[in-house]
Amino acid sequence: MAKKKDDLTHGAPGFDLYYSKEYGERWTALKESLAQESSPVSYCVDKECRTYFLDSASILAAGCLPLSGAKNILDMCAAPGGKTLVLASLMDQDAELLSNERSFDRKQRLVKVCDEHLPQSIRERIKISCQDAAVMCTKNGEIFDAILLDAPCSSERHVLADPKYLDQWTPARIKTLAMTQWSILSSGWRMLKPGGYMVYSTCALANAENDGVIERLLKKFDNASVIQDFTFNENIRKFTDSKLPVPVKTKYGNAVLPDVNDNCGPIYFCVIHKVDK
């Protein structure tokens, strides 16, 4: 159904109204920072391989997934591949990583990124699949020691950059994405070994896609425990000399917002422990 010309809940007016309610007076500065181009930083796994560029907040989020002792690792929604590179550089020498992407075209890009930016000694321990992450649990039990879920999200920075998408924006988009995020998160949780860890992340600003999804997990599974005092893997310093942002705590996780972090982000991430009962 086409929106009415005077409908202030959809399109650019609705977008502003929604996020003004979420962020109050801060929204003006936050929106201005989102409208600027982000500044990717370098990440080089091996000097013989090509350097990759990604948001420093993404490096931070991936670097908070505990990987020590993890032998079977999953990146559920991996394309274009930046976070896969971070995980690959930090995992144990005898660990294996499954990087999954639902879209065939994006999966092909993921393959290319891994081929061009990883040394063979690491690349041979990475498998790449093209599956719907929301139903992966129907084919796998609790087999992964560590899981990264960088979930599809509203990506407000990209919405603002495209007049077409901004004009089509509705509050229903957030609700629909939160449902998708929940289906993938619950699938991942069922594949995580007891005692294992998961990082859930998005580049969304909407609380419904961030803490709201985590809250649903905590209510559904009594063996889910969030870890707000996360431990950042300092080995990342070997692969980038860029300054990483300092996140602020949310109810359950952590957020990096561009208006106070040299325009990096936005990124929300939450470290979750599957308690072994």
PDB file of N, CA and C in Angstrom, residues 13 15 47 67 122 178 198 209 213:
ATOM      1  N   PRO A  13      10.244  11.502   7.126  1.00  0.00           N
ATOM      2  CA  PRO A  13       9.659  12.041   8.366  1.00  0.00           C
ATOM      3  C   PRO A  13       9.501  10.963   9.441  1.00  0.00           C
ATOM      4  N   PHE A  15      11.193   8.154   9.678  1.00  0.00           N
ATOM      5  CA  PHE A  15      12.537   7.753  10.096  1.00  0.00           C
ATOM      6  C   PHE A  15      13.049   8.684  11.188  1.00  0.00           C
ATOM      7  N   LYS A  47      51.627 -10.667   5.758  1.00  0.00           N
ATOM      8  CA  LYS A  47      52.283  -9.676   4.905  1.00  0.00           C
ATOM      9  C   LYS A  47      52.347 -10.106   3.442  1.00  0.00           C
ATOM     10  N   LEU A  67      37.959 -17.276  21.692  1.00  0.00           N
ATOM     11  CA  LEU A  67      38.347 -18.340  20.763  1.00  0.00           C
ATOM     12  C   LEU A  67      39.402 -19.279  21.330  1.00  0.00           C
ATOM     13  N   ILE A 122      46.021 -20.895   6.720  1.00  0.00           N
ATOM     14  CA  ILE A 122      44.755 -20.584   7.393  1.00  0.00           C
ATOM     15  C   ILE A 122      43.578 -20.873   6.474  1.00  0.00           C
ATOM     16  N   ALA A 178      13.733  -7.686  13.244  1.00  0.00           N
ATOM     17  CA  ALA A 178      13.898  -8.261  14.577  1.00  0.00           C
ATOM     18  C   ALA A 178      13.424  -9.710  14.604  1.00  0.00           C
ATOM     19  N   MET A 198      28.971 -17.022  22.169  1.00  0.00           N
ATOM     20  CA  MET A 198      28.454 -16.429  20.943  1.00  0.00           C
ATOM     21  C   MET A 198      28.547 -14.919  21.038  1.00  0.00           C
ATOM     22  N   GLU A 209      16.278  -4.250  17.632  1.00  0.00           N
ATOM     23  CA  GLU A 209      17.132  -5.182  16.897  1.00  0.00           C
ATOM     24  C   GLU A 209      18.378  -5.567  17.688  1.00  0.00           C
ATOM     25  N   VAL A 213      16.393  -8.190  21.040  1.00  0.00           N
ATOM     26  CA  VAL A 213      16.556  -9.576  20.592  1.00  0.00           C
ATOM     27  C   VAL A 213      17.254 -10.401  21.662  1.00  0.00           C
TER      28      VAL A 213
END
